[in-house]
Coordinates of C-alpha atoms in Angstrom, one line a residue:
X1 CA 6.3 7.2 -37.2
X2 CA 2.7 8.3 -37.7
X3 CA 3.2 11.9 -36.5
X4 CA 5.4 13.4 -33.8
X5 CA 2.3 14.1 -31.7
X6 CA 1.7 10.4 -31.3
X7 CA 4.9 9.9 -29.3
X8 CA 3.5 11.4 -26.1
X9 CA -0.1 10.3 -26.6
X10 CA 0.6 6.6 -26.6
X11 CA 0.4 4.4 -23.5
X12 CA 2.5 1.3 -22.9
X13 CA 3.0 -1.3 -20.1
X14 CA 6.1 -1.2 -17.9
X15 CA 8.1 -4.2 -16.8
X16 CA 7.0 -6.9 -14.4
X17 CA 8.1 -5.7 -10.9
X18 CA 7.2 -6.3 -7.3
X19 CA 4.9 -3.7 -5.7
X20 CA 6.5 -4.6 -2.3
X21 CA 9.0 -7.1 -1.0
X22 CA 7.6 -10.6 -1.3
X23 CA 4.5 -9.4 -3.2
X24 CA 3.4 -10.8 -6.6
X25 CA 4.8 -9.1 -9.6
X26 CA 2.7 -6.6 -11.5
X27 CA 2.9 -4.4 -14.6
X28 CA 2.0 -0.7 -14.5
X29 CA 0.4 1.2 -17.3
X30 CA 2.3 4.4 -18.3
X31 CA 0.1 6.9 -20.2
X32 CA 3.1 8.2 -22.0
X33 CA 6.9 8.3 -22.1
X34 CA 6.7 11.5 -20.1
X35 CA 4.7 9.7 -17.3
X36 CA 7.4 7.0 -17.3
X37 CA 10.2 9.6 -17.1
X38 CA 8.6 11.6 -14.3
X39 CA 7.6 8.5 -12.3
X40 CA 11.1 7.2 -12.4
X41 CA 12.3 10.1 -10.4
X42 CA 10.8 8.5 -7.3
X43 CA 11.9 4.9 -7.8
X44 CA 12.7 2.7 -6.1
X45 CA 12.3 4.5 -2.8
X46 CA 8.9 6.1 -3.2
X47 CA 6.5 3.9 -5.1
X48 CA 3.6 5.8 -3.7
X49 CA 4.7 8.9 -5.5
X50 CA 5.4 6.9 -8.6
X51 CA 1.8 5.6 -8.5
X52 CA 0.4 9.1 -8.2
X53 CA 2.3 10.1 -11.4
X54 CA 0.7 7.1 -13.2
X55 CA -2.8 8.6 -12.4
X56 CA -1.9 12.1 -13.6
X57 CA -4.5 13.0 -16.2
X58 CA -2.2 15.0 -18.4
X59 CA 1.4 15.6 -19.3
X60 CA 1.3 19.0 -17.6
X61 CA -0.1 17.5 -14.3
X62 CA 2.5 14.7 -14.3
X63 CA 5.3 17.2 -14.8
X64 CA 4.0 19.6 -12.2
X65 CA 3.4 16.8 -9.6
X66 CA 7.1 15.7 -9.9
X67 CA 8.4 19.2 -9.9
X68 CA 6.7 20.1 -6.6
X69 CA 8.3 17.0 -4.9
X70 CA 11.9 17.5 -6.0
X71 CA 13.2 16.7 -2.5
X72 CA 12.0 13.1 -3.1
X73 CA 13.7 12.5 -6.4
X74 CA 16.3 9.7 -6.5
X75 CA 19.7 11.1 -5.6
X76 CA 21.4 10.0 -8.8
X77 CA 18.7 11.5 -11.1
X78 CA 21.1 13.7 -13.1
X79 CA 23.2 10.7 -13.9
X80 CA 20.5 8.2 -14.8
X81 CA 17.9 10.4 -16.5
X82 CA 19.2 9.8 -20.1
X83 CA 19.1 6.1 -19.6
X84 CA 15.6 6.3 -18.1
X85 CA 14.3 8.2 -21.1
X86 CA 15.9 5.8 -23.6
X87 CA 14.6 2.7 -21.7
X88 CA 11.1 4.3 -21.9
X89 CA 11.4 4.8 -25.6
X90 CA 12.6 1.2 -25.8
X91 CA 9.6 -0.2 -24.1
X92 CA 7.3 1.9 -26.2
X93 CA 9.0 0.8 -29.4
X94 CA 8.8 -2.9 -28.5
X95 CA 5.1 -2.7 -27.5
X96 CA 3.7 -0.3 -30.0
X97 CA 5.3 -1.2 -33.4
X98 CA 2.6 0.7 -35.2
X99 CA 4.4 3.9 -34.2
X100 CA 7.3 2.9 -36.4
X101 CA 9.9 4.0 -33.9
X102 CA 12.3 1.3 -35.1
X103 CA 12.6 3.2 -38.5
X104 CA 11.5 6.8 -37.7
X105 CA 14.0 9.5 -38.5
X106 CA 15.7 11.0 -35.5
X107 CA 14.3 14.5 -36.1
X108 CA 10.7 13.2 -35.9
X109 CA 11.4 11.5 -32.6
X110 CA 13.1 14.6 -31.2
X111 CA 10.1 16.7 -32.3
X112 CA 7.7 14.2 -30.6
X113 CA 9.6 14.5 -27.3
X114 CA 9.7 18.3 -27.5
X115 CA 6.6 18.9 -25.3
X116 CA 8.5 17.3 -22.4
X117 CA 10.3 20.6 -22.0
X118 CA 13.8 19.1 -21.8
X119 CA 16.9 20.9 -22.9
X120 CA 17.5 20.6 -26.7
X121 CA 21.0 19.2 -26.4
X122 CA 19.9 16.7 -23.8
X123 CA 17.1 15.5 -26.1
X124 CA 19.4 15.3 -29.1
X125 CA 21.9 13.1 -27.2
X126 CA 19.1 10.8 -25.9
X127 CA 17.7 10.4 -29.4
X128 CA 21.1 9.5 -30.8
X129 CA 21.5 6.9 -28.0
X130 CA 18.1 5.5 -28.7
X131 CA 19.2 5.1 -32.3
X132 CA 22.1 3.0 -31.0
X133 CA 19.8 0.9 -28.9
X134 CA 17.3 0.2 -31.7
X135 CA 20.1 -1.1 -33.9
X136 CA 21.4 -3.3 -31.1
X137 CA 20.8 -7.0 -30.5
X138 CA 17.9 -8.7 -28.7
X139 CA 19.3 -11.3 -26.3
X140 CA 17.6 -14.3 -24.8
X141 CA 18.9 -16.3 -21.9
X142 CA 18.1 -19.9 -21.3
X143 CA 18.9 -21.8 -18.1
X144 CA 19.8 -18.6 -16.2
X145 CA 17.1 -19.4 -13.6
X146 CA 19.2 -22.4 -12.4
X147 CA 22.7 -21.3 -13.1
X148 CA 25.0 -19.9 -10.3
X149 CA 24.8 -16.2 -9.9
X150 CA 28.6 -15.5 -10.7
X151 CA 28.2 -17.4 -14.0
X152 CA 25.1 -15.5 -15.0
X153 CA 26.5 -12.2 -13.9
X154 CA 29.7 -12.7 -15.8
X155 CA 27.8 -13.5 -19.0
X156 CA 25.5 -10.5 -18.6
X157 CA 28.3 -8.1 -17.8
X158 CA 29.8 -8.9 -21.2
X159 CA 26.7 -7.3 -22.8
X160 CA 26.3 -4.2 -20.5
X161 CA 28.0 -0.9 -21.1
X162 CA 27.1 2.5 -19.9
X163 CA 24.4 2.6 -22.5
X164 CA 21.3 0.4 -22.9
X165 CA 22.3 -0.9 -26.3
X166 CA 20.6 -4.2 -26.2
X167 CA 17.2 -5.7 -25.3
X168 CA 16.5 -8.6 -22.9
X169 CA 14.1 -11.2 -24.3
X170 CA 12.5 -13.0 -21.3
X171 CA 9.6 -15.2 -20.3
X172 CA 7.4 -13.9 -17.5
X173 CA 6.4 -17.2 -15.9
X174 CA 7.8 -19.2 -13.0
X175 CA 10.9 -20.2 -15.1
X176 CA 11.9 -16.6 -15.8
X177 CA 15.4 -15.7 -14.5
X178 CA 14.0 -12.9 -12.4
X179 CA 17.3 -12.0 -10.7
X180 CA 18.8 -11.4 -14.2
X181 CA 15.6 -9.6 -15.3
X182 CA 15.8 -7.2 -12.3
X183 CA 19.5 -6.7 -12.8
X184 CA 18.9 -5.7 -16.4
X185 CA 16.2 -3.2 -15.3
X186 CA 18.6 -1.7 -12.8
X187 CA 20.9 -1.1 -15.8
X188 CA 18.1 0.3 -17.9
X189 CA 18.0 -2.5 -20.4
X190 CA 14.5 -2.7 -22.0
X191 CA 12.7 -6.0 -21.9
X192 CA 10.6 -7.8 -24.5
X193 CA 8.4 -10.5 -22.9
X194 CA 7.4 -13.8 -24.5
X195 CA 4.4 -15.8 -23.3
X196 CA 2.1 -15.3 -20.3
X197 CA 2.7 -15.7 -16.6
X198 CA 0.5 -18.8 -16.6
X199 CA 2.4 -20.5 -19.5
X200 CA 4.5 -23.6 -18.9
X201 CA 8.1 -23.3 -20.0
X202 CA 7.3 -25.6 -23.0
X203 CA 9.3 -26.3 -26.1
X204 CA 7.0 -23.8 -27.9
X205 CA 7.8 -21.0 -25.5
X206 CA 11.5 -21.7 -25.7
X207 CA 11.4 -21.6 -29.5
X208 CA 9.4 -18.3 -29.3
X209 CA 12.1 -16.9 -27.1
X210 CA 14.8 -17.9 -29.6
X211 CA 12.8 -16.6 -32.6
X212 CA 12.5 -13.2 -31.0
X213 CA 16.2 -13.0 -30.2
X214 CA 19.2 -12.2 -32.3
X215 CA 21.5 -13.9 -29.8
X216 CA 20.9 -16.7 -27.3
X217 CA 23.0 -17.3 -24.2
X218 CA 22.5 -20.8 -22.8
X219 CA 23.6 -21.9 -19.3
X220 CA 24.2 -25.6 -19.0
X221 CA 25.6 -27.8 -16.2
X222 CA 28.7 -29.6 -17.4
X223 CA 27.7 -33.1 -18.7
X224 CA 24.0 -32.3 -18.9
X225 CA 22.0 -31.9 -22.1
X226 CA 19.0 -30.2 -20.8
X227 CA 19.0 -27.4 -23.4
X228 CA 20.2 -29.3 -26.5
X229 CA 16.9 -28.8 -28.3
X230 CA 17.1 -25.0 -27.7
X231 CA 20.6 -24.9 -29.0
X232 CA 19.6 -26.9 -32.1
X233 CA 16.7 -24.6 -32.8
X234 CA 18.9 -21.5 -32.4
X235 CA 21.5 -22.8 -34.8
X236 CA 18.8 -23.9 -37.3
X237 CA 17.3 -20.4 -37.3
X238 CA 20.9 -18.9 -37.6
X239 CA 20.9 -17.2 -34.2
X240 CA 24.2 -16.5 -32.5
X241 CA 24.6 -18.9 -29.6
X242 CA 26.8 -18.6 -26.6
X243 CA 27.1 -21.6 -24.3
X244 CA 28.1 -21.0 -20.6
X245 CA 29.0 -24.1 -18.7
X246 CA 29.1 -24.5 -15.0
X247 CA 30.1 -27.2 -12.5
X248 CA 27.6 -29.7 -11.2
X249 CA 26.3 -28.9 -7.7
X250 CA 27.3 -25.3 -7.9
X251 CA 25.7 -23.0 -5.4
X252 CA 22.4 -21.6 -6.6
X253 CA 21.9 -17.8 -6.9
X254 CA 19.9 -15.5 -4.7
X255 CA 17.1 -13.2 -5.8
X256 CA 18.0 -9.6 -6.8
X257 CA 15.3 -7.0 -6.7
X258 CA 14.7 -4.6 -9.6
X259 CA 14.8 -0.8 -9.4
X260 CA 12.0 0.4 -11.7

């Protein structure tokens, strides 16, 4: 990491989320990990207060704004706040590799977070869990947009524990498995995006998803060969491949909304 001071002076872009039910998805800019942490206190129930945090001009103002509105914090804040902080560090590490968070020693990361004013033992535990996350796998899903929800849910549940120890690799176009994406966000799993919202789900984009993943989970209808090329590329590039088969004509999944 450049210096501990850089950690709370570096902005990053949050996940693709809906600003309102039925609205188009957008990404919000977080001026720092502290802005992410304070804004999350009001999500998903008070996006207006979240947005006010995003425009806070300083760390001090963001922290003060949230503190004065404690009655509006999410009711499970004490339970989820470690995972919120770790997910924020994850998004920052994925988007701003020049900070070197993937290799930085834990003492430097903890020192960089110190101005947040959080208890020392809490910070130490979060930094240790962040270390677990950054050494975890990046997992891409192919075909999850068409597979039945129980099949997708069962495969995802195999990866999720109480800690955000893995990263979802996902497109952000019309073929993204948004219900899976939002479910991962609700479990505080950081997301690395490939491509642009306007991209077709082409062979190039599929290969890019595989190349950025350590493990690829492929959902395929029994008897179909829709994703044979993806599987072949994953094996060629020595990625771990899991094939999840489902019955033809199975009921299609419903949409699940994200929390952050």
